[in-house]
XYZ file of C-alpha atoms in Angstrom:
698
model
C 0.000 0.000 0.000
C 1.218 3.495 -0.860
C 1.969 5.382 2.369
C -0.329 8.286 3.121
C 2.355 10.985 2.885
C 2.992 10.109 -0.757
C -0.712 9.694 -1.482
C -1.406 13.140 -0.041
C 1.221 14.740 -2.268
C 0.030 12.850 -5.349
C -3.670 13.625 -4.876
C -3.329 17.307 -3.972
C -4.813 19.937 -6.249
C -1.726 22.029 -7.147
C -3.358 25.451 -6.734
C -4.639 24.459 -3.274
C -1.323 23.009 -2.125
C -0.813 25.426 0.772
C -4.171 24.639 2.367
C -3.815 20.907 2.962
C -2.748 19.478 6.300
C 1.051 19.571 6.583
C 1.273 15.863 7.257
C 5.034 15.670 6.754
C 5.685 18.431 9.308
C 3.354 16.894 11.885
C 4.887 13.448 11.409
C 8.332 14.891 12.068
C 7.013 16.742 15.113
C 5.628 13.520 16.551
C 9.056 11.950 16.107
C 10.716 14.955 17.781
C 8.302 14.781 20.713
C 9.351 11.181 21.278
C 13.011 12.167 21.372
C 12.322 15.151 23.667
C 10.408 12.969 26.098
C 13.228 10.433 26.214
C 15.803 13.169 26.824
C 13.641 14.893 29.443
C 13.425 18.155 27.500
C 9.609 18.135 27.687
C 7.039 16.448 29.894
C 3.884 14.760 28.653
C 1.637 17.683 29.540
C 3.736 20.066 27.435
C 3.796 17.618 24.520
C 0.009 17.260 24.563
C -0.416 21.033 24.732
C 2.000 21.709 21.851
C 0.558 18.964 19.669
C -3.018 20.113 20.315
C -2.155 23.696 19.365
C -0.371 22.603 16.186
C -3.310 20.453 15.125
C -5.767 23.246 15.948
C -3.785 25.587 13.676
C -3.767 23.051 10.854
C -7.519 22.472 11.138
C -8.204 26.211 11.245
C -6.217 26.674 8.016
C -8.222 23.912 6.350
C -11.581 25.191 7.587
C -11.048 28.822 6.636
C -10.113 27.783 3.098
C -13.103 25.418 3.015
C -15.457 28.237 4.028
C -13.935 30.511 1.390
C -14.489 27.915 -1.338
C -18.039 27.216 -0.121
C -18.750 30.925 -0.407
C -17.388 31.049 -3.970
C -19.509 28.059 -4.975
C -22.612 29.510 -3.314
C -22.034 32.863 -5.051
C -21.629 31.110 -8.398
C -24.833 29.097 -7.892
C -26.692 32.275 -6.948
C -25.591 34.014 -10.193
C -26.598 30.978 -12.223
C -29.954 31.023 -10.463
C -30.584 34.536 -11.769
C -29.769 33.363 -15.296
C -32.110 30.432 -14.786
C -34.923 32.796 -13.737
C -34.468 34.777 -16.974
C -34.535 31.614 -19.073
C -37.681 30.527 -17.280
C -39.486 33.602 -18.599
C -37.848 33.471 -22.044
C -36.914 29.833 -22.792
C -33.938 29.376 -25.094
C -32.616 25.904 -25.957
C -29.012 27.015 -26.453
C -29.157 29.100 -23.277
C -30.460 26.136 -21.297
C -27.638 23.954 -22.602
C -25.035 26.569 -21.681
C -26.581 26.988 -18.233
C -26.511 23.238 -17.658
C -22.836 23.114 -18.599
C -22.148 25.995 -16.216
C -23.855 24.090 -13.406
C -21.810 21.009 -14.284
C -18.620 23.050 -14.045
C -19.660 24.125 -10.561
C -20.358 20.453 -9.818
C -16.827 19.488 -10.826
C -15.454 22.196 -8.515
C -17.687 20.888 -5.723
C -16.338 17.360 -6.207
C -12.805 18.757 -5.945
C -13.782 20.446 -2.679
C -15.333 17.246 -1.301
C -12.145 15.341 -2.115
C -10.166 18.123 -0.420
C -12.218 17.624 2.741
C -11.899 13.842 2.567
C -8.129 13.912 2.107
C -7.641 16.311 5.020
C -10.001 14.355 7.276
C -7.983 11.214 6.519
C -4.759 13.081 7.295
C -6.116 14.249 10.656
C -7.219 10.729 11.587
C -3.886 9.246 10.600
C -1.719 11.755 12.455
C -3.861 11.288 15.578
C -3.521 7.521 15.237
C 0.252 7.871 14.791
C 0.455 10.055 17.927
C -1.553 7.524 19.963
C 0.577 4.597 18.833
C 3.890 6.307 19.486
C 3.042 7.557 22.986
C 0.442 5.028 24.114
C -2.206 7.699 24.833
C -5.938 7.685 24.136
C -5.451 11.240 22.876
C -7.580 10.866 19.739
C -10.843 10.333 21.603
C -10.115 13.207 23.974
C -9.235 15.568 21.126
C -12.208 14.697 18.917
C -14.681 14.747 21.819
C -13.473 18.044 23.271
C -13.339 19.782 19.877
C -16.486 18.396 18.312
C -18.686 19.220 21.325
C -17.468 22.807 21.611
C -19.912 25.499 20.338
C -17.148 27.013 18.181
C -16.015 23.671 16.805
C -14.003 23.782 13.617
C -13.577 20.020 13.629
C -17.270 19.652 12.772
C -16.596 21.431 9.475
C -14.083 18.756 8.498
C -15.613 15.556 9.831
C -19.291 16.392 9.371
C -18.720 18.790 6.444
C -21.136 21.338 7.920
C -22.278 23.763 5.207
C -21.189 21.645 2.270
C -24.525 19.826 2.359
C -26.391 23.025 1.507
C -24.186 23.588 -1.554
C -24.609 19.946 -2.604
C -28.390 20.230 -2.301
C -28.661 23.501 -4.212
C -26.455 22.341 -7.051
C -28.062 18.892 -7.320
C -31.568 20.370 -7.378
C -30.850 22.920 -10.090
C -28.770 20.587 -12.234
C -31.304 17.766 -11.957
C -34.195 20.014 -12.960
C -32.317 21.244 -16.013
C -31.254 17.714 -16.936
C -34.616 16.053 -16.456
C -37.011 18.675 -17.724
C -34.985 20.344 -20.449
C -36.240 23.785 -19.465
C -39.796 23.006 -18.342
C -38.685 23.929 -14.813
C -41.017 21.533 -13.006
C -39.700 20.876 -9.471
C -37.721 17.674 -8.924
C -39.508 17.300 -5.590
C -42.568 16.192 -7.587
C -40.567 13.539 -9.424
C -39.267 10.158 -8.220
C -35.659 10.220 -7.055
C -34.806 7.556 -9.623
C -35.290 10.175 -12.362
C -32.071 12.003 -11.445
C -29.678 10.739 -14.084
C -26.994 13.391 -14.513
C -23.534 11.789 -14.108
C -22.260 14.856 -12.243
C -24.927 14.280 -9.594
C -23.860 10.638 -9.317
C -20.246 11.752 -8.842
C -21.280 14.278 -6.179
C -23.355 11.685 -4.336
C -20.470 9.227 -4.517
C -18.116 11.801 -2.999
C -20.600 12.642 -0.238
C -21.119 8.937 0.499
C -17.375 8.490 0.848
C -17.372 11.183 3.524
C -20.420 9.820 5.331
C -20.315 6.116 4.544
C -22.092 4.915 7.673
C -24.699 6.434 9.960
C -24.233 6.584 13.710
C -26.741 3.758 14.140
C -24.854 1.417 11.817
C -21.532 2.289 13.455
C -23.123 1.661 16.878
C -24.311 -1.779 15.761
C -20.966 -2.563 14.194
C -19.173 -1.827 17.448
C -21.866 -3.788 19.255
C -20.787 -6.770 17.156
C -17.090 -6.040 17.857
C -16.615 -5.587 14.106
C -14.549 -2.420 13.776
C -15.007 -0.302 10.661
C -11.579 -0.082 9.124
C -10.541 2.837 7.006
C -11.564 2.581 3.394
C -9.026 1.368 0.870
C -6.667 4.078 -0.202
C -6.384 2.975 -3.810
C -8.749 1.883 -6.546
C -6.797 -1.376 -6.752
C -7.565 -2.200 -3.140
C -11.256 -1.467 -3.654
C -11.217 -3.815 -6.648
C -9.556 -6.554 -4.573
C -12.182 -6.121 -1.838
C -14.942 -6.442 -4.428
C -13.340 -9.625 -5.738
C -13.324 -11.159 -2.246
C -16.924 -10.122 -1.555
C -19.719 -12.568 -2.351
C -23.245 -11.533 -1.373
C -24.639 -15.050 -0.996
C -21.714 -16.047 1.246
C -22.425 -13.038 3.458
C -26.096 -14.034 3.624
C -25.113 -17.569 4.614
C -23.035 -16.191 7.494
C -25.942 -14.033 8.672
C -28.360 -16.963 8.415
C -25.905 -19.064 10.439
C -25.952 -16.369 13.133
C -29.764 -16.236 13.086
C -30.240 -20.008 13.261
C -27.708 -20.387 16.057
C -29.509 -17.797 18.205
C -32.828 -19.504 17.487
C -31.209 -22.803 18.482
C -29.951 -21.262 21.726
C -33.268 -19.852 22.954
C -35.874 -22.188 21.417
C -35.558 -24.598 24.364
C -35.810 -21.985 27.148
C -39.631 -22.127 27.567
C -39.694 -25.949 27.717
C -36.338 -26.961 29.246
C -37.809 -27.241 32.747
C -40.647 -29.522 31.591
C -38.185 -31.634 29.595
C -35.981 -32.044 32.675
C -38.960 -33.103 34.810
C -40.080 -35.626 32.174
C -36.630 -37.255 32.429
C -36.866 -37.560 36.194
C -34.813 -34.491 37.171
C -35.786 -31.326 39.025
C -37.135 -28.401 37.017
C -34.124 -26.283 37.999
C -31.848 -28.725 36.147
C -32.921 -26.656 33.136
C -29.994 -24.422 34.122
C -27.529 -27.190 33.313
C -29.421 -28.132 30.137
C -29.416 -24.556 28.847
C -25.915 -23.778 30.102
C -24.245 -26.874 28.627
C -24.397 -25.198 25.228
C -22.462 -22.242 26.612
C -19.904 -24.561 28.237
C -19.033 -26.053 24.865
C -19.015 -22.611 23.254
C -16.129 -21.550 25.516
C -13.920 -24.047 23.666
C -15.539 -23.860 20.242
C -14.975 -20.091 20.026
C -11.206 -20.656 20.194
C -10.922 -23.370 17.554
C -13.370 -21.641 15.218
C -11.426 -18.380 15.586
C -8.196 -20.224 14.712
C -9.856 -22.160 11.880
C -11.110 -18.931 10.288
C -7.463 -17.952 9.705
C -7.373 -20.620 6.987
C -10.924 -21.147 5.785
C -14.516 -19.992 6.180
C -16.334 -22.738 4.280
C -14.987 -25.750 6.202
C -15.794 -24.447 9.710
C -19.305 -23.498 8.571
C -19.840 -27.008 7.186
C -18.515 -28.539 10.400
C -20.747 -26.222 12.444
C -23.861 -27.270 10.499
C -23.128 -31.000 10.825
C -22.427 -30.794 14.560
C -25.564 -28.723 15.181
C -27.644 -31.198 13.145
C -26.359 -34.111 15.247
C -26.708 -32.161 18.493
C -30.375 -31.398 17.847
C -31.059 -35.035 16.910
C -29.578 -36.113 20.263
C -31.600 -33.457 22.089
C -34.841 -34.708 20.503
C -34.075 -38.436 20.926
C -33.281 -38.062 24.647
C -37.030 -38.135 25.436
C -37.613 -41.633 24.042
C -34.258 -42.833 25.351
C -35.233 -41.444 28.791
C -31.692 -40.170 29.217
C -30.748 -36.833 30.717
C -27.167 -37.576 29.696
C -28.103 -37.763 26.005
C -30.033 -34.514 26.411
C -26.979 -32.719 27.792
C -24.676 -34.299 25.178
C -26.990 -32.936 22.500
C -26.719 -29.419 23.895
C -22.945 -29.763 24.233
C -22.751 -30.690 20.557
C -24.861 -27.643 19.711
C -22.420 -25.481 21.640
C -19.497 -27.049 19.765
C -21.124 -25.815 16.561
C -21.058 -22.119 17.508
C -19.488 -20.418 14.474
C -20.114 -16.812 15.527
C -16.349 -16.182 15.481
C -16.330 -17.222 11.815
C -19.339 -15.017 11.047
C -17.657 -11.977 12.612
C -14.350 -12.709 10.916
C -15.970 -13.080 7.496
C -17.587 -9.645 7.779
C -14.335 -8.061 8.959
C -12.164 -9.662 6.265
C -14.334 -10.207 3.196
C -16.955 -7.435 3.125
C -15.881 -4.183 1.401
C -15.369 -1.239 3.740
C -18.155 0.776 2.117
C -20.820 -1.716 3.283
C -19.065 -3.288 6.270
C -21.111 -1.367 8.824
C -24.346 -2.400 7.107
C -23.179 -6.012 7.281
C -22.257 -5.545 10.937
C -25.715 -4.156 11.605
C -27.108 -7.219 9.852
C -25.089 -9.440 12.196
C -26.562 -7.761 15.285
C -30.067 -7.738 13.785
C -29.840 -11.437 12.893
C -28.795 -12.213 16.477
C -31.647 -10.147 17.912
C -34.263 -11.666 15.613
C -32.999 -15.157 16.388
C -33.236 -14.441 20.091
C -36.864 -13.326 19.654
C -37.887 -16.041 17.175
C -36.519 -18.907 19.290
C -39.004 -18.644 22.182
C -41.811 -17.588 19.813
C -41.281 -20.721 17.724
C -41.268 -22.849 20.878
C -44.657 -21.392 21.771
C -46.063 -22.581 18.447
C -44.717 -26.140 18.728
C -47.480 -27.412 21.021
C -48.428 -30.613 19.168
C -48.056 -34.148 20.468
C -47.912 -37.287 18.295
C -45.784 -40.371 17.566
C -44.216 -41.675 14.371
C -42.718 -45.183 14.573
C -42.195 -44.979 18.334
C -40.571 -41.548 18.052
C -42.300 -38.948 20.208
C -42.986 -35.448 18.944
C -44.138 -32.994 21.619
C -43.389 -29.504 22.929
C -40.126 -30.755 24.451
C -38.743 -32.679 21.465
C -40.118 -30.641 18.544
C -37.577 -27.810 19.034
C -34.803 -30.361 18.482
C -36.427 -31.889 15.403
C -37.268 -28.517 13.844
C -33.746 -27.200 14.335
C -32.227 -30.438 12.980
C -34.236 -30.006 9.764
C -33.282 -26.311 9.616
C -29.565 -27.088 9.910
C -29.809 -29.850 7.295
C -31.425 -27.475 4.802
C -28.847 -24.829 5.670
C -26.024 -27.322 5.069
C -27.344 -28.114 1.579
C -27.670 -24.401 0.774
C -24.183 -23.759 2.141
C -22.623 -26.589 0.109
C -23.929 -25.307 -3.214
C -23.869 -21.530 -2.675
C -20.895 -20.567 -0.490
C -17.823 -19.158 -2.224
C -14.504 -19.378 -0.393
C -12.657 -16.033 -0.783
C -9.180 -16.050 -2.295
C -6.771 -15.400 0.567
C -3.747 -15.187 -1.729
C -5.018 -12.028 -3.443
C -2.595 -9.149 -3.130
C -3.115 -5.484 -3.759
C -1.284 -3.879 -6.640
C -0.456 -0.263 -6.058
C -1.160 0.803 -9.628
C -1.994 -0.668 -13.029
C 0.826 -2.256 -14.968
C 1.951 -1.554 -18.463
C 1.533 -4.940 -20.133
C 4.370 -4.279 -22.530
C 7.027 -3.234 -20.079
C 5.731 -4.652 -16.822
C 6.325 -1.281 -15.179
C 3.808 0.552 -13.045
C 1.897 3.299 -14.800
C -0.006 6.069 -13.015
C -2.356 7.504 -15.626
C -3.134 10.606 -13.577
C 0.564 11.437 -13.339
C 1.043 10.908 -17.074
C -1.695 13.428 -17.773
C -0.068 16.014 -15.520
C 3.514 14.971 -16.188
C 4.348 17.723 -18.681
C 3.915 20.343 -15.976
C 6.345 18.559 -13.633
C 10.164 18.956 -13.682
C 12.056 15.970 -15.043
C 14.634 16.037 -12.245
C 14.175 16.661 -8.546
C 16.687 18.688 -6.628
C 18.754 17.222 -3.820
C 16.573 18.766 -1.130
C 13.482 16.962 -2.405
C 15.495 13.746 -2.617
C 16.660 14.154 0.968
C 13.101 14.789 2.176
C 11.942 11.725 0.281
C 14.634 9.624 1.952
C 13.533 10.889 5.371
C 9.972 9.915 4.530
C 11.126 6.443 3.577
C 12.840 6.055 6.966
C 9.657 7.161 8.738
C 7.610 4.779 6.609
C 9.881 1.881 7.531
C 9.408 2.728 11.225
C 5.682 3.007 10.707
C 5.526 -0.323 8.906
C 7.524 -1.986 11.656
C 5.152 -0.502 14.197
C 2.058 -1.555 12.288
C 3.285 -5.120 11.846
C 3.412 -5.923 15.531
C 2.363 -9.515 15.903
C -1.058 -10.338 17.371
C -1.425 -12.230 20.629
C -0.578 -15.918 20.222
C -2.300 -17.297 23.343
C -4.902 -16.432 25.942
C -2.048 -15.618 28.354
C -0.355 -13.172 25.979
C -3.716 -11.607 25.186
C -4.420 -11.189 28.901
C -1.087 -9.420 29.411
C -2.178 -6.834 26.834
C -5.250 -5.920 28.861
C -5.094 -2.539 30.581
C -7.165 -1.829 33.722
C -9.773 -0.068 31.538
C -10.134 -3.115 29.298
C -10.396 -5.454 32.290
C -13.196 -3.312 33.707
C -15.041 -3.430 30.368
C -14.739 -7.219 30.299
C -16.042 -7.358 33.875
C -19.025 -5.240 32.832
C -19.650 -7.547 29.878
C -19.505 -10.561 32.214
C -21.934 -8.864 34.593
C -24.546 -7.924 31.983
C -24.461 -11.369 30.359
C -24.809 -12.990 33.789
C -27.842 -10.832 34.611
C -29.485 -11.521 31.236
C -28.896 -15.277 31.467
C -30.370 -15.443 34.978
C -33.438 -13.561 33.768
C -33.985 -15.665 30.639
C -33.005 -19.155 31.804
C -35.057 -19.202 34.992
C -38.067 -17.370 33.506
C -40.003 -20.565 32.821
C -39.500 -21.908 36.354
C -40.208 -18.576 38.091
C -43.337 -17.701 36.090
C -44.751 -21.205 36.493
C -44.149 -21.168 40.249
C -45.520 -17.693 41.009
C -48.012 -17.035 38.175
C -48.790 -20.519 36.746
C -47.822 -19.420 33.238
C -47.880 -22.115 30.565
C -45.284 -22.616 27.830
C -47.062 -20.305 25.363
C -47.194 -17.428 27.862
C -43.485 -17.787 28.666
C -42.679 -17.931 24.947
C -44.609 -14.720 24.245
C -42.940 -12.953 27.168
C -39.432 -13.945 26.026
C -40.197 -13.066 22.402
C -41.318 -9.574 23.450
C -38.097 -9.126 25.421
C -36.071 -10.179 22.390
C -37.930 -7.799 20.080
C -36.924 -4.813 22.222
C -33.306 -5.201 21.069
C -33.573 -3.505 17.658
C -35.655 -0.446 18.646
C -33.500 0.109 21.734
C -30.311 -0.047 19.664
C -31.860 2.273 17.076
C -32.729 4.902 19.683
C -29.363 4.659 21.429
C -27.315 4.522 18.246
C -29.162 7.317 16.451
C -29.995 9.792 19.194
C -28.731 9.094 22.695
C -25.136 8.301 21.666
C -25.007 11.706 19.948
C -26.108 13.519 23.109
C -23.860 11.860 25.695
C -20.404 10.358 25.925
C -20.094 6.569 25.906
C -18.694 6.539 29.435
C -21.691 8.541 30.679
C -24.075 6.062 29.055
C -22.011 3.241 30.513
C -22.448 4.503 34.053
C -26.151 5.373 33.708
C -27.065 2.046 32.105
C -25.261 0.140 34.868
C -27.165 2.075 37.528
C -30.454 1.434 35.689
C -29.588 -2.252 35.470
C -28.909 -2.251 39.213
C -32.355 -0.708 39.801
C -33.944 -3.441 37.654
C -32.164 -6.166 39.638
C -33.156 -4.668 43.000
C -36.769 -4.285 41.879
C -36.824 -7.983 40.840
C -36.322 -9.298 44.404
C -39.282 -10.858 46.173
C -39.514 -8.960 49.470
C -43.207 -9.425 50.320
C -45.387 -12.479 50.770
C -46.965 -11.955 47.340
C -45.050 -11.583 44.083
C -47.007 -9.708 41.431
C -46.887 -10.142 37.665
C -46.487 -6.385 37.147
C -43.404 -6.293 39.365
C -41.803 -9.200 37.536
C -42.581 -7.970 34.022
C -41.525 -4.347 34.649
C -38.333 -5.335 36.457
C -37.511 -7.827 33.693
C -37.995 -5.160 31.012
C -35.843 -2.646 32.901
C -33.122 -5.252 33.455
C -33.148 -6.555 29.900
C -33.313 -3.170 28.143
C -30.602 -1.735 30.413
C -28.401 -4.736 29.684
C -28.937 -4.287 25.932
C -27.994 -0.602 26.068
C -25.042 -1.446 28.283
C -23.838 -4.163 25.899
C -23.702 -1.797 22.927
C -21.947 0.987 24.827
C -19.618 -1.455 26.573
C -18.428 -3.082 23.347
C -18.087 0.331 21.713
C -15.737 1.440 24.479
C -13.995 -1.924 24.514
C -13.168 -1.634 20.818
C -11.633 1.816 21.384
C -9.552 1.132 24.513
C -8.266 -2.294 23.487
C -4.742 -2.718 22.122
C -4.386 -2.790 18.328
C -2.649 -6.160 18.715
C -6.002 -7.565 19.816
C -7.760 -6.438 16.641
C -6.470 -9.390 14.602
C -5.339 -12.985 14.922
C -6.988 -15.874 16.747
C -6.927 -14.349 20.230
C -8.605 -11.074 19.303
C -10.879 -8.693 21.172
C -14.004 -10.305 19.765
C -12.904 -13.693 21.093
C -12.103 -12.262 24.552
C -15.498 -10.585 24.831
C -17.217 -13.764 23.592
C -15.352 -15.855 26.162
C -16.255 -13.420 28.962
C -19.926 -13.470 27.976
C -20.029 -17.236 27.506
C -18.351 -17.842 30.861
C -20.966 -15.572 32.465
C -23.750 -17.651 30.943
C -22.168 -20.880 32.213
C -21.815 -19.509 35.747
C -25.386 -18.164 35.685
C -26.911 -21.450 34.513
C -24.922 -23.420 37.088
C -26.108 -20.968 39.751
C -29.731 -21.680 38.809
C -29.272 -25.442 39.150
C -27.320 -25.102 42.424
C -29.914 -22.735 43.900
C -32.649 -25.203 42.979
C -31.508 -27.462 45.824
C -32.728 -24.776 48.245
C -36.214 -24.965 46.770
C -38.043 -23.144 43.965
C -39.417 -20.653 46.477
C -35.909 -19.332 47.196
C -34.618 -19.595 43.630
C -35.399 -16.023 42.584
C -33.668 -14.174 45.432
C -30.701 -16.563 45.625
C -29.899 -16.188 41.919
C -30.421 -12.422 41.930
C -28.001 -11.874 44.810
C -24.818 -12.605 42.765
C -26.141 -10.311 39.995
C -26.537 -7.544 42.568
C -23.023 -8.009 43.982
C -21.327 -8.159 40.562
C -23.272 -5.127 39.344
C -22.234 -3.043 42.369
C -18.614 -4.161 41.866
C -18.659 -3.197 38.168
C -20.091 0.255 38.984
C -17.326 0.806 41.545
C -14.651 -0.293 39.038
C -16.136 1.953 36.348
C -15.974 4.897 38.731
C -12.293 4.195 39.459
C -11.348 3.996 35.759
C -13.829 6.617 34.514
C -11.205 9.183 33.475
C -9.385 6.651 31.290
C -12.490 5.769 29.261
C -12.503 7.758 26.019
């Protein structure tokens, strides 16, 4: 990949050269700061102050020029509008054609300005990232948050291109009306959007999309899934390679795998207690039955994560076969009258958890421009599966026999899921396309005759460039090469190679985030897994009622994430949301305790909703923060951040389900309070730890 310093110089508009970010100067300053810190010439506070001021000056230079150019474009559009008004009264075909060409010329200038903004925004992100990596600070989040929230923010002009949207809208409207109506001057607002055909408008929209590729909601869901949105490819060649690796049907198969697995996880929750009783065990043994899937997932997450380094197709095939067999065992346990077979079936289902492969496929094989949409699809598929599982269980209320094989509300979930995984396996076998891992990015097209790299853009502008560079330019280029070598060496730091090495990379902030993730998963698992036993004991709910209740809880996931990702996350910092959602979760847990002789349905339902919704909000914010405070070495490889969070959550589910079964020995009447007590303690501990590390969460 061409380093950014060279790309910046190559892509600059010559007449605007003095208004771009001085990336070379800032890169050298970062290097000097490192030397000054080592020699004791400056302390960290002074370095942060100097660097902040330098970056502020660079951004101010960019923004003032941006505002000047916006004004020139707006003035030009206004003058053309007056000409358009004259032509409206006295239509002239040649005049309309000339006016349309004039608008197109403004459009070309607007595209240049949008690319100017994009290039500078990329430069700002990269120099902040370089500063963070060299000094080990979380300076980027502090700088962006403090500048973007200020009423006089100039950073908003660059990253949210404030003001440019008005110019884009005015130009697109006028140009589209001229293009579509050829001088009839009917408003485009009365026409379908598909009628806007002008290629200049398409180019403008493409440039705007590049600046605002993903909405806050999609980014929120992507971070929720621990799928980080990488920077877009810097060259057309890289975009082409990404497109070659991308296969829509393969992405759909990964999302369907995620959906089916979540259905498989929760479809047994409403009936697990009855199934346990029918096999001669206590109803609270449902904790072990449900949790055995999570036990196996602790191990399967590791080998699937490692397997995805080599293949995506093979682990998905293995996952489908194991889940098919696991569900057959789960269903056959009833006629075999064996609790052991039942648990083995759920263990096999847990061994088939390919969520690590699903995440990895989206991160590695989906183009950057749609990666956040795919990430949102991953979260949505999980949420829908979580809701559909109990709902489907509520519908499977038949009872019949076929050749001595019993089909009832306990066994039908196993049979239905076995058929689903068999059909999925057939679809996977014929439709999945393994991406080519050997594909490499070429920096530029090759001349087929000579085999040398040809940059067409440079050939077009080459006449205006000197044939020889002076020694000063050569020296500067050599210095850049040295910096690039250091940068490459820094970027190529090896990922963690074991759980132990990954653990040693965890800072106190990351450990607290993992504790929070453990806590919220524990609270959610207690709520969901014991719901059938609790509601039957206190309210005499049947399987259908429990299924409806759990389905409603699951359906709250998407609207809650939409509200948080679109609105609330824009109004408050992540760490503020983290603290508030933990406190709200604590309130839900406290309100769930049975403290009087009578336990009311309203108390249970309201407390469950508060607990579940708070945990959902907390999960999104927690994983968003986790992805930002975690070491870059944990963003790749087998033992990555996604695996660590999955292991923490899975371990929480195992502990919670074992707690339910253990508490069952004290009697169903004490089950609720005994299982809620650990949730209360862990929640209080996580709030205290969050308070202690609050200032380090950016």
